């Protein structure tokens, strides 16, 4: 499949998934020219998966904050060769299962199929194995790390208080309360 | 700052009153106390200068502005920080305050790992410490005499108590008066608060486990600076709990925030940085230390500094390394080592054992701020009754927090609901982990490697240290007891943990103590009751090397108190012409 086809399929599926028009930021994020460790296809797949994990809601999703690019960078700069291989192999495995079951790579599947496949992966259901499930956990760790340490993830999705000014041991939870980012 | 240019020196033939080797917690105190007693003091530091505030380069940077979001480059970490990276405080914001393992390696025997975590800059590990501050009691000072492990301490609590007060008033210790015999009160600034869950569990604990009590951890943070502290430019703790990045508020005790400004203010302090002490110079005719030999870390050139008195405050193993390398025909195995105990009786604290679980309810309670301490249960084992399996005791510390995104990756789910779940504070978790006393044993020792040297030609330290049967049994009891306490308090899904040797080797608690111990008998100890060499009267060692036992408390406050006490004694003796 041509890269442009993958990109189009990705955009269609993401737009459908979010029920929203994609922002310019998200569009730009998808067309990163030079990943550091992953192949362009693997980077794109990472972006799709990250957005499925942390989607755009009333705050930006993983794609809009460039979580996949952060993941690619952190994999190259800070991960062990073992973790790098595990990540790359995990992505390949998702594409292989997608091809086996749906005849297409993951990015080209209909959104509902993508979600169903991830549910199977998350639950370790056949054909996925415990190793595949461990990869999904790794992917989620990276996605959460990249998202919640991003500016939007920390300050818009969560409550960011770099200088609290002191410690209060009893603060009531209200509807507006959000988890502390730090 | 006008003073900067005037107090940093390189070459100097000036005879100083005192040379202080090291600038960490004890070096800073020694410099302050000696200068304030009118003595011209030279502080010799192997690392680079670090200026308060301007050199805290990792402080106050949002995670998204850090190149690796706080993570350290894998190649750099592997090549230069292979040991240091095991420290909980090592990250992208703090890595420049840790020792470079490639340049300063050390060796351990096969199968007996030891983590030697080091600071290597002006301020030393005072910039990196965890700031927990507890007094010892006579239960601790009498322990060796009572069970026969280690030599008797030549001092008791009454000898140190006024000096604890002295350092506490200046450093600033936050805590609550409790009147507990096992843990004497300090001079306190206000304590940090318990959160709602902790307060509820404390109530149950105090009622169910009396006379034991859950208290708030005491720490060297200014919760309400005194006038004197404010006058030093120190401010109130902001509860950021990112202390190891440096604190421009000056709200936690460090050399830079607290002791160095006081020493500099006297006009009597000089500092030689990038100056690696190779050895102490010894004059056999007078039986006195006359100065130190130094290798310049940048130019590799050597130089010498001279003084009437030498204080070693170069960290537990750093000071001992210098002493072992200071040989002469009078002291062929290390300066002042007629007893043969130099390098022996190395201790750390037993960490890595504890328990944690979930607390149900309290969904509508949260907290604000990142408290730099937490609930603490002082020692209760072997205080009155004797446990059948092990000697000495431990504290438990921990606290309650609500889960955040870090705890969610391993849980099932993804998508909108998953994101919404993470947006809201998660389940409450409560944990307790131990800090146990490690017995002093002759076979836990350091020596100079016969052939290996570091980048500057200093013989490498060979560290041979392992846990004893007593240590292991205590760790088992820590995990069992922590779990039992949690279950009794109603905590659910309690999970016990004991870290393996590889996960938590000796040294990683970063409370290394001993190797130049104090004692009453010159034949079995290196230092007397004033941290003074039995053999060489003008040589003092006041860092953790002096410790004859480890007790169970975080040791830095005791290092400070012993240092200022030794400074007071040395200044008096110098005046009397006795040194």
XYZ file of C-alpha atoms in Angstrom:
761
model
C 0.000 0.000 0.000
C 1.232 3.439 -0.836
C 2.064 5.754 1.992
C -0.460 8.298 0.810
C -3.176 5.647 0.930
C -2.204 4.758 4.488
C -2.257 8.380 5.455
C -5.692 8.887 3.886
C -7.031 5.754 5.542
C -5.620 6.922 8.835
C -7.227 10.301 8.569
C -10.569 8.842 7.636
C -10.503 6.385 10.479
C -9.383 8.982 13.005
C -11.975 11.487 11.935
C -14.652 8.829 12.210
C -13.367 7.682 15.547
C -13.283 11.108 17.088
C -16.443 12.288 15.408
C -14.531 15.484 14.877
C -12.771 17.263 12.141
C -9.055 16.793 12.569
C -7.160 19.856 13.665
C -4.343 21.225 11.590
C -2.030 20.286 14.421
C -3.067 16.639 14.241
C -2.719 16.598 10.478
C 0.757 18.048 10.755
C 1.629 15.559 13.456
C 0.798 12.675 11.179
C 3.130 13.754 8.438
C 6.370 13.792 10.373
C 9.111 13.529 7.801
C 11.994 11.869 9.659
C 11.393 9.612 12.633
C 14.415 8.854 14.846
C 14.008 5.131 15.386
C 10.759 3.900 13.874
C 10.020 3.607 10.167
C 7.550 6.192 8.867
C 4.882 3.439 8.734
C 5.615 2.356 12.296
C 5.504 5.970 13.472
C 2.123 6.432 11.828
C 0.807 3.233 13.371
C 2.087 4.423 16.756
C 0.176 7.668 16.258
C -3.036 5.841 15.428
C -2.693 3.520 18.397
C -1.787 6.362 20.770
C -4.851 8.311 19.654
C -7.027 5.228 20.197
C -5.620 4.990 23.752
C -5.876 8.715 24.587
C -8.324 10.204 22.069
C -9.236 13.814 21.496
C -12.181 14.758 23.726
C -12.787 18.192 25.196
C -9.005 18.315 25.435
C -6.414 17.348 22.812
C -5.626 13.688 22.249
C -2.303 11.903 21.968
C -1.890 12.703 18.293
C -2.432 16.427 18.682
C 0.317 16.655 21.307
C 2.664 14.633 19.103
C 2.810 11.713 21.515
C 3.959 9.361 18.753
C 6.904 11.625 17.964
C 7.800 11.824 21.637
C 7.583 8.028 21.843
C 9.830 7.645 18.800
C 12.356 10.034 20.357
C 12.290 8.410 23.791
C 12.627 4.946 22.258
C 15.732 6.073 20.411
C 17.283 8.155 23.215
C 16.305 6.449 26.454
C 15.200 2.849 25.814
C 17.330 -0.275 25.945
C 17.844 -2.202 22.697
C 15.594 -4.906 24.173
C 12.725 -2.472 24.734
C 13.242 -0.957 21.286
C 12.982 -4.390 19.677
C 9.981 -5.336 21.775
C 8.187 -2.176 20.704
C 8.951 -2.578 17.009
C 8.017 -6.274 17.088
C 4.767 -5.441 18.889
C 3.743 -2.995 16.182
C 4.554 -5.562 13.490
C 2.524 -8.147 15.330
C -0.549 -5.867 15.356
C -0.237 -5.336 11.618
C 0.211 -9.084 11.081
C -2.951 -9.934 13.028
C -4.837 -7.153 11.243
C -3.784 -8.602 7.897
C -4.658 -12.134 8.965
C -8.113 -11.202 10.223
C -9.107 -8.266 8.059
C -6.873 -8.591 5.053
C -5.402 -5.120 5.644
C -2.802 -3.464 7.792
C -4.134 -1.994 11.024
C -4.098 1.571 9.708
C -6.352 0.631 6.833
C -8.990 -1.165 8.906
C -12.350 0.409 9.610
C -12.373 2.205 12.973
C -14.728 -0.318 14.530
C -12.395 -3.137 13.491
C -9.432 -1.297 14.974
C -11.218 -0.851 18.281
C -12.324 -4.506 18.317
C -8.785 -5.648 17.637
C -7.420 -3.497 20.464
C -10.055 -4.863 22.840
C -8.850 -8.367 21.977
C -5.244 -7.257 22.516
C -6.048 -5.527 25.805
C -7.771 -8.645 27.116
C -5.183 -11.048 25.714
C -7.929 -12.762 23.662
C -7.087 -15.086 20.781
C -5.087 -14.793 18.629
C -3.155 -12.476 20.945
C -0.766 -13.949 23.485
C 0.419 -12.779 26.876
C 3.517 -11.356 25.150
C 1.274 -9.285 22.899
C -0.608 -8.077 25.926
C 2.678 -7.096 27.561
C 3.475 -5.052 24.471
C 0.149 -3.262 24.749
C 1.007 -2.438 28.324
C 4.371 -1.074 27.131
C 2.617 0.968 24.441
C 0.158 2.332 26.976
C 3.014 3.249 29.338
C 4.740 5.182 26.572
C 1.523 6.818 25.423
C 0.519 7.905 28.913
C 4.024 9.164 29.638
C 4.231 11.140 26.388
C 0.721 12.543 26.771
C 0.656 13.489 30.439
C 4.124 15.074 30.346
C 3.078 17.172 27.342
C 1.913 20.724 27.936
C -1.708 20.044 26.999
C -1.789 16.700 28.802
C -0.395 18.186 32.000
C -2.090 21.585 32.022
C -5.384 21.102 30.169
C -6.295 17.486 30.841
C -4.861 17.306 34.367
C -4.162 19.911 37.064
C -0.620 21.253 36.817
C 0.819 22.927 39.893
C 4.591 23.307 39.657
C 4.820 25.533 42.757
C 2.067 24.471 45.163
C 3.134 26.945 47.848
C 2.690 24.412 50.639
C 0.950 21.146 51.459
C -2.744 20.860 52.295
C -3.785 17.475 53.594
C -7.515 17.897 53.201
C -8.891 19.194 49.921
C -12.434 18.179 48.985
C -13.003 16.564 45.602
C -15.521 18.509 43.481
C -16.765 18.020 39.937
C -13.953 20.276 38.790
C -11.203 18.327 40.561
C -8.614 16.734 38.324
C -5.703 14.471 39.118
C -2.455 16.312 39.832
C -0.153 16.116 36.834
C 2.960 16.203 39.031
C 28.826 39.008 44.042
C 32.062 40.626 45.162
C 33.005 37.853 47.542
C 33.076 35.140 44.863
C 36.385 36.157 43.364
C 37.931 36.636 46.770
C 37.188 33.286 48.391
C 37.968 30.818 45.596
C 41.683 30.072 45.498
C 44.068 27.793 43.619
C 47.707 27.966 44.648
C 48.377 29.163 48.148
C 51.329 28.982 50.486
C 49.263 30.604 53.220
C 49.268 28.529 56.391
C 45.620 28.008 57.323
C 44.342 27.207 60.783
C 42.204 24.354 59.490
C 41.759 22.466 56.228
C 38.308 20.926 55.751
C 38.253 18.245 53.077
C 34.790 18.090 51.513
C 31.892 20.520 51.230
C 28.819 18.363 51.764
C 26.694 18.224 54.872
C 29.589 17.827 57.332
C 32.170 19.856 55.386
C 29.773 22.779 55.242
C 29.110 22.595 58.968
C 32.790 22.290 59.799
C 33.614 25.340 57.677
C 30.853 27.401 59.321
C 31.703 26.438 62.885
C 35.463 26.797 62.528
C 35.228 30.151 60.721
C 32.797 31.439 63.327
C 35.336 30.530 66.018
C 37.843 32.840 64.371
C 39.810 30.181 62.490
C 41.080 30.755 58.970
C 39.654 27.783 57.129
C 40.304 26.273 53.710
C 37.566 24.062 52.272
C 38.956 21.634 49.696
C 36.423 20.203 47.231
C 37.171 17.711 44.461
C 34.281 18.854 42.247
C 33.347 22.067 40.497
C 31.800 25.131 42.124
C 27.988 25.174 42.295
C 26.450 28.581 42.965
C 23.185 28.726 44.883
C 20.305 29.312 42.434
C 22.247 30.074 39.239
C 23.721 26.578 38.963
C 20.470 24.701 39.627
C 20.141 24.115 35.906
C 17.463 21.431 36.169
C 15.201 23.407 38.513
C 11.805 24.761 37.553
C 11.671 23.361 34.020
C 8.347 21.979 32.812
C 8.596 18.336 31.718
C 7.670 19.123 28.107
C 10.614 21.501 27.891
C 13.152 18.848 28.875
C 14.804 17.073 25.911
C 13.835 13.640 27.260
C 10.913 14.619 29.490
C 13.038 13.901 32.564
C 14.496 10.578 31.400
C 18.240 10.201 31.023
C 19.809 9.313 27.684
C 20.403 5.546 27.740
C 23.914 5.650 26.306
C 25.062 8.394 28.659
C 23.521 6.595 31.590
C 25.137 3.274 30.663
C 28.576 4.729 29.988
C 28.932 7.319 32.722
C 26.350 6.657 35.440
C 26.083 2.870 35.610
C 25.796 2.924 39.426
C 24.423 6.408 40.055
C 21.365 5.722 37.877
C 20.167 3.209 40.484
C 19.483 6.124 42.840
C 15.818 7.188 42.974
C 16.832 10.826 42.618
C 18.855 10.361 39.418
C 17.099 11.857 36.396
C 17.484 14.389 33.605
C 16.960 17.281 36.035
C 19.584 16.115 38.550
C 22.206 14.018 36.757
C 24.848 16.779 36.849
C 24.926 16.507 40.658
C 25.951 12.841 40.550
C 29.405 11.372 40.322
C 30.710 10.183 36.967
C 31.235 6.427 37.383
C 33.421 6.170 34.294
C 35.983 8.625 35.664
C 35.811 7.361 39.245
C 35.177 3.630 39.209
C 35.469 1.230 42.132
C 35.460 -2.532 42.385
C 33.460 -5.155 44.269
C 33.922 -8.917 44.602
C 31.963 -11.178 42.251
C 28.451 -11.715 43.630
C 28.750 -9.022 46.304
C 27.467 -5.797 44.739
C 27.683 -2.444 46.495
C 26.182 0.795 45.158
C 28.363 3.770 45.955
C 26.237 6.829 45.208
C 28.248 10.048 45.204
C 27.922 13.760 44.715
C 30.888 15.410 43.062
C 30.566 19.186 43.355
C 30.617 21.993 45.876
C 27.798 21.091 48.259
C 28.313 17.360 47.697
C 25.323 15.213 48.601
C 23.768 18.041 50.643
C 22.156 18.928 47.303
C 20.836 15.387 46.849
C 19.913 14.110 50.291
C 16.396 13.045 51.319
C 16.428 15.523 54.252
C 14.853 13.209 56.833
C 16.212 14.333 60.204
C 16.029 12.340 63.431
C 17.909 12.380 66.705
C 19.379 9.248 68.173
C 18.667 8.225 71.773
C 20.639 6.251 74.330
C 18.927 3.117 73.031
C 21.216 3.652 70.028
C 24.376 4.919 71.734
C 24.251 1.982 74.194
C 23.411 -0.715 71.641
C 26.974 -1.913 70.966
C 27.837 -2.110 74.671
C 24.652 -4.057 75.401
C 24.770 -6.799 72.769
C 28.508 -6.823 72.095
C 28.375 -6.130 68.343
C 30.799 -3.330 67.551
C 32.723 -1.336 70.133
C 31.034 0.839 72.719
C 30.357 4.398 71.630
C 32.588 6.742 73.659
C 29.668 9.183 73.904
C 26.057 9.158 75.047
C 22.966 11.133 74.123
C 23.666 13.808 76.733
C 27.009 14.547 75.033
C 25.317 15.225 71.707
C 21.931 16.686 72.725
C 23.037 20.361 72.924
C 24.769 20.017 69.562
C 21.646 18.558 67.984
C 19.841 21.687 69.198
C 22.594 23.886 67.820
C 22.397 22.457 64.284
C 18.603 22.203 64.287
C 18.108 25.891 65.087
C 20.263 26.883 62.142
C 19.317 24.188 59.618
C 15.578 24.233 60.361
C 13.844 20.934 61.103
C 10.117 20.517 60.593
C 8.333 18.190 63.002
C 5.997 17.730 65.935
C 6.940 17.320 69.607
C 6.036 13.782 70.670
C 7.951 13.065 73.916
C 8.947 9.576 72.797
C 11.934 7.965 74.509
C 13.151 6.176 71.350
C 13.106 9.377 69.308
C 14.009 12.539 71.233
C 12.338 15.719 69.981
C 14.279 18.254 67.973
C 14.026 22.050 67.957
C 11.072 22.141 65.602
C 9.549 24.320 62.938
C 5.880 23.388 62.311
C 5.240 19.836 61.049
C 3.702 18.992 57.682
C 0.055 17.877 57.734
C -1.297 14.348 57.496
C -3.817 13.907 54.698
C -7.311 12.625 55.467
C -6.535 8.944 54.956
C -3.304 9.133 56.931
C -5.051 10.940 59.775
C -7.682 8.185 59.916
C -5.063 5.408 59.844
C -2.911 7.205 62.418
C -5.880 7.316 64.802
C -6.377 3.567 64.411
C -2.665 2.839 64.678
C -2.083 4.915 67.802
C -5.056 3.242 69.481
C -4.232 -0.298 68.370
C -0.445 -0.352 68.608
C 0.215 1.803 71.697
C 2.738 2.781 72.983
C 3.924 2.907 69.375
C 2.735 5.954 67.445
C 2.502 7.137 63.863
C 4.083 10.581 63.631
C 4.848 13.007 60.798
C 8.310 12.532 59.324
C 10.810 15.143 60.493
C 12.714 16.857 57.715
C 15.148 19.705 57.091
C 12.587 21.973 55.422
C 11.645 25.499 56.421
C 7.898 25.296 56.982
C 8.113 28.660 58.765
C 11.575 30.250 58.579
C 12.898 31.932 61.681
C 14.092 35.520 61.465
C 17.682 34.311 61.330
C 16.907 31.889 58.527
C 15.016 34.544 56.577
C 17.944 36.915 57.056
C 20.149 34.321 55.360
C 17.924 34.568 52.286
C 16.084 31.346 52.996
C 12.372 31.027 52.248
C 9.378 28.841 53.002
C 9.105 25.352 51.525
C 6.718 25.412 48.544
C 6.020 21.645 48.669
C 7.358 21.066 45.178
C 9.278 17.968 46.334
C 11.780 18.354 43.507
C 14.530 19.159 45.974
C 17.383 17.355 44.237
C 17.099 19.730 41.287
C 18.207 22.465 43.684
C 15.961 24.847 45.625
C 16.208 28.541 44.834
C 13.863 29.211 47.756
C 16.663 27.894 49.965
C 13.902 26.050 51.777
C 15.729 22.809 52.429
C 19.050 22.534 54.205
C 22.054 22.325 51.932
C 25.591 23.652 52.113
C 24.656 26.311 49.572
C 21.500 27.468 51.337
C 22.642 27.290 54.925
C 26.199 26.674 56.079
C 28.245 28.162 53.242
C 26.688 31.658 53.457
C 27.395 31.681 57.203
C 31.003 30.618 56.693
C 31.529 33.119 53.877
C 30.073 35.928 56.002
C 32.977 35.602 58.454
C 35.477 36.533 55.752
C 37.708 33.717 56.975
C 36.725 31.016 54.465
C 38.684 30.089 51.359
C 37.593 27.391 48.936
C 39.695 25.337 46.552
C 37.445 23.532 44.067
C 38.449 20.961 41.431
C 40.990 19.846 44.026
C 41.121 16.101 44.591
C 42.799 15.273 47.871
C 45.334 12.562 47.197
C 46.541 12.191 50.790
C 47.075 13.905 54.095
C 50.648 15.119 54.607
C 52.149 13.768 57.816
C 55.211 14.898 59.752
C 56.634 11.981 61.772
C 58.851 14.306 63.835
C 55.897 16.132 65.355
C 53.369 13.338 64.803
C 51.041 15.859 63.182
C 49.146 16.195 59.937
C 50.540 19.286 58.244
C 48.272 19.625 55.222
C 46.950 17.862 52.140
C 48.315 16.857 48.754
C 45.914 17.711 45.957
C 45.532 16.750 42.306
C 43.875 19.405 40.164
C 40.956 17.643 38.481
C 41.305 19.780 35.369
C 45.067 20.163 34.868
C 46.186 16.939 36.624
C 48.874 19.016 38.364
C 49.564 18.510 42.036
C 49.758 21.115 44.765
C 49.809 21.215 48.551
C 47.903 23.133 51.191
C 49.044 23.532 54.790
C 47.215 23.971 58.088
C 47.468 23.363 61.818
C 44.469 21.014 61.824
C 42.915 18.717 59.192
C 39.200 17.828 59.182
C 38.150 15.014 56.844
C 34.517 15.504 55.768
C 34.839 13.912 52.357
C 31.983 11.383 52.835
C 32.234 8.045 54.622
C 34.150 6.195 51.940
C 35.816 9.282 50.491
C 37.534 10.135 53.767
C 38.618 6.551 54.324
C 40.003 6.348 50.786
C 42.174 9.413 51.503
C 43.367 7.953 54.832
C 44.205 4.573 53.284
C 46.208 6.419 50.631
C 48.125 8.475 53.239
C 50.901 6.034 54.035
C 54.271 6.544 55.684
C 56.782 4.383 57.501
C 55.037 5.309 60.746
C 51.613 4.406 59.289
C 52.185 1.903 56.461
C 48.501 0.880 56.202
C 46.984 4.360 56.352
C 47.342 7.462 58.460
C 46.349 6.899 62.095
C 45.696 3.204 61.546
C 47.668 1.687 64.415
C 44.494 -0.159 65.414
C 44.094 -1.814 62.011
C 40.345 -1.051 61.943
C 40.533 1.606 59.204
C 38.298 0.494 56.330
C 36.413 -2.035 58.456
C 32.923 -2.142 59.987
C 31.181 -0.629 56.968
C 27.409 -0.341 57.386
C 24.379 0.902 55.441
C 20.684 0.775 56.291
C 18.328 -2.049 55.393
C 15.813 -0.685 52.898
C 13.806 -2.471 50.235
C 11.332 -4.285 52.525
C 7.770 -3.214 53.225
C 4.156 -3.557 52.198
C 1.430 -1.603 50.425
C -2.260 -1.868 49.619
C -5.491 -0.032 48.795
C -7.621 2.015 51.150
C -11.316 1.888 50.371
C -13.524 4.971 50.514
C -12.370 8.568 50.972
C -13.336 9.230 47.324
C -14.177 12.838 48.165
C -10.870 13.610 49.845
C -7.757 14.850 48.110
C -4.684 16.903 48.941
C -2.700 19.687 47.338
C 1.050 19.988 47.095
C 3.840 17.442 47.171
C 4.841 16.996 50.783
C 8.580 16.282 51.057
C 8.072 13.807 53.919
C 5.414 11.407 55.184
C 4.088 9.405 58.113
C 6.735 7.661 60.205
C 6.601 4.925 62.832
C 9.662 5.074 65.110
C 11.385 1.899 66.245
C 9.322 -0.522 68.343
C 11.319 -3.772 67.981
C 13.751 -4.758 70.756
C 13.009 -1.673 72.774
C 11.772 -3.589 75.790
C 11.255 -7.219 74.738
C 13.832 -9.132 72.691
C 12.709 -10.504 69.321
C 13.690 -14.189 69.032
C 15.293 -13.858 65.577
C 17.268 -10.646 65.376
C 18.956 -7.804 67.279
C 18.319 -4.052 66.984
C 15.376 -2.523 65.128
C 13.882 -0.417 62.355
C 11.509 2.406 61.566
C 8.655 2.305 59.070
C 7.777 5.201 56.824
C 5.342 5.710 53.999
C 2.056 7.439 53.431
C -1.197 7.607 51.511
C -1.628 8.892 47.972
C -4.215 8.609 45.236
C -3.186 6.801 42.065
C -2.303 8.835 38.989
C -1.558 8.010 35.362
C 1.683 6.254 36.329
C -0.335 3.453 37.941
C -2.862 3.051 35.088
C -0.806 1.691 32.180
C -0.939 -1.835 33.538
C -4.712 -1.710 33.910
C -7.120 -2.744 31.157
C -8.777 -0.171 28.973
C -8.194 2.529 26.387
C -10.147 5.305 24.743
C -12.521 7.955 26.085
C -13.548 6.144 29.255
C -9.943 5.320 30.048
C -8.895 8.937 29.579
C -11.818 10.099 31.737
C -10.844 7.633 34.461
C -7.267 9.008 34.566
C -8.582 12.575 34.689
C -10.041 11.902 38.139
C -7.990 11.051 41.235
C -7.558 7.269 41.459
C -7.803 4.816 44.326
C -6.015 5.559 47.596
C -2.863 3.536 48.262
C -1.049 3.301 51.573
C 2.462 1.942 51.970
C 5.019 1.377 54.711
C 8.676 0.511 54.147
C 11.464 -0.108 56.603
C 14.799 1.443 57.477
C 16.675 -1.116 59.544
C 19.865 -1.149 61.543
C 22.748 -3.102 60.012
C 25.198 -4.642 62.470
C 28.831 -3.461 62.370
C 30.961 -6.374 61.158
C 34.738 -6.525 60.617
C 34.379 -8.371 57.290
C 32.344 -5.539 55.729
C 35.279 -3.481 54.566
C 36.935 -1.270 51.998
C 40.555 -1.346 50.861
C 42.649 0.237 48.123
C 42.733 -1.866 44.988
C 46.322 -3.108 44.508
C 46.505 -2.129 40.831
C 43.459 -0.234 39.573
C 43.434 3.569 39.633
C 40.977 6.240 38.526
C 41.371 8.939 35.881
C 43.589 10.976 38.231
C 45.767 8.101 39.366
C 44.068 7.628 42.749
C 43.934 3.971 43.783
C 40.386 2.708 43.372
C 38.395 1.619 46.370
C 37.569 -2.074 46.601
C 34.309 -2.464 48.516
C 33.421 -5.811 50.056
C 30.118 -5.613 51.893
C 27.260 -8.041 52.395
C 24.150 -8.458 54.524
C 24.337 -10.733 57.548
C 21.878 -13.316 58.799
C 20.630 -10.754 61.337
C 20.088 -8.241 58.532
C 18.065 -10.706 56.428
C 15.914 -11.801 59.342
C 15.171 -8.189 60.151
C 14.156 -7.528 56.530
C 11.716 -10.443 56.691
C 10.241 -9.037 59.882
C 9.943 -5.581 58.312
C 7.835 -6.959 55.441
C 5.727 -9.204 57.711
C 5.146 -6.479 60.271
C 4.368 -3.782 57.706
C 1.812 -6.126 56.098
C 0.338 -7.008 59.469
C -0.036 -3.339 60.409
C -1.716 -2.525 57.098
C -4.149 -5.409 57.425
C -4.968 -4.471 60.999
C -5.685 -0.913 59.846
C -8.121 -2.247 57.252
C -5.968 -1.746 54.164
C -7.027 -4.099 51.319
C -5.038 -6.195 48.806
C -1.923 -5.919 50.933
C 1.203 -6.805 48.997
C 4.486 -7.591 50.770
C 7.806 -6.774 49.188
C 11.433 -7.663 49.882
C 13.882 -6.478 47.244
C 16.572 -8.902 46.106
C 20.292 -8.242 46.512
C 20.511 -7.106 42.881
C 17.537 -4.803 43.254
C 18.815 -3.277 46.486
C 22.481 -3.973 47.208
C 24.237 -2.546 50.266
C 25.074 1.108 49.644
C 21.891 1.942 47.759
C 20.239 3.283 50.900
C 23.053 5.889 50.678
C 23.557 5.764 54.439
C 27.039 4.274 54.305
C 28.676 4.570 57.716
C 31.725 3.322 59.580
C 35.280 2.448 58.329
C 37.002 4.929 60.719
C 34.946 4.304 63.801
C 34.859 6.093 67.131
C 35.612 4.166 70.304
C 37.104 4.319 73.755
C 40.107 2.068 73.069
C 42.858 3.163 70.627
C 43.570 -0.519 69.942
C 40.077 -1.178 68.554
C 38.917 2.169 67.191
C 40.205 4.897 64.904
C 38.706 8.007 66.544
C 38.093 9.058 70.117
C 34.916 10.586 71.526
C 35.675 13.930 69.854
C 36.093 12.514 66.332
C 39.832 12.972 66.857
C 42.379 10.434 65.641
C 43.724 8.388 68.566
C 47.123 8.414 66.864
C 47.439 11.865 65.260
C 45.952 14.554 67.530
C 45.314 17.237 64.898
C 43.436 14.889 62.546
C 39.626 14.755 62.756
C 37.079 12.714 60.794
C 33.499 13.902 61.277
C 31.491 12.420 58.399
C 29.746 9.041 58.407
C 33.082 7.214 58.577
C 33.157 7.897 62.329
C 30.060 5.846 63.124
C 30.459 2.890 65.485
C 26.936 1.637 64.771
C 24.261 2.633 62.280
C 21.106 2.825 64.409
C 17.879 2.935 62.374
C 17.445 6.685 61.856
C 18.523 8.630 58.794
C 22.014 9.610 59.910
C 22.737 13.078 58.496
C 21.453 15.048 61.501
C 23.773 13.021 63.749
C 26.704 13.647 61.367
C 25.974 17.370 61.686
C 25.797 17.292 65.485
C 29.022 15.267 65.805
C 30.770 17.635 63.389
C 29.904 20.827 65.262
C 30.796 19.166 68.558
C 34.197 18.172 67.155
C 34.734 21.698 65.781
C 34.038 23.199 69.182
C 36.517 20.825 70.790
C 39.190 21.331 68.126
C 38.926 25.126 68.358
C 39.336 24.987 72.137
C 42.263 22.594 71.950
C 43.935 24.723 69.290
C 43.589 27.770 71.510
C 45.127 25.810 74.398
C 48.024 24.751 72.193
C 47.059 21.110 72.492
C 46.881 20.281 68.784
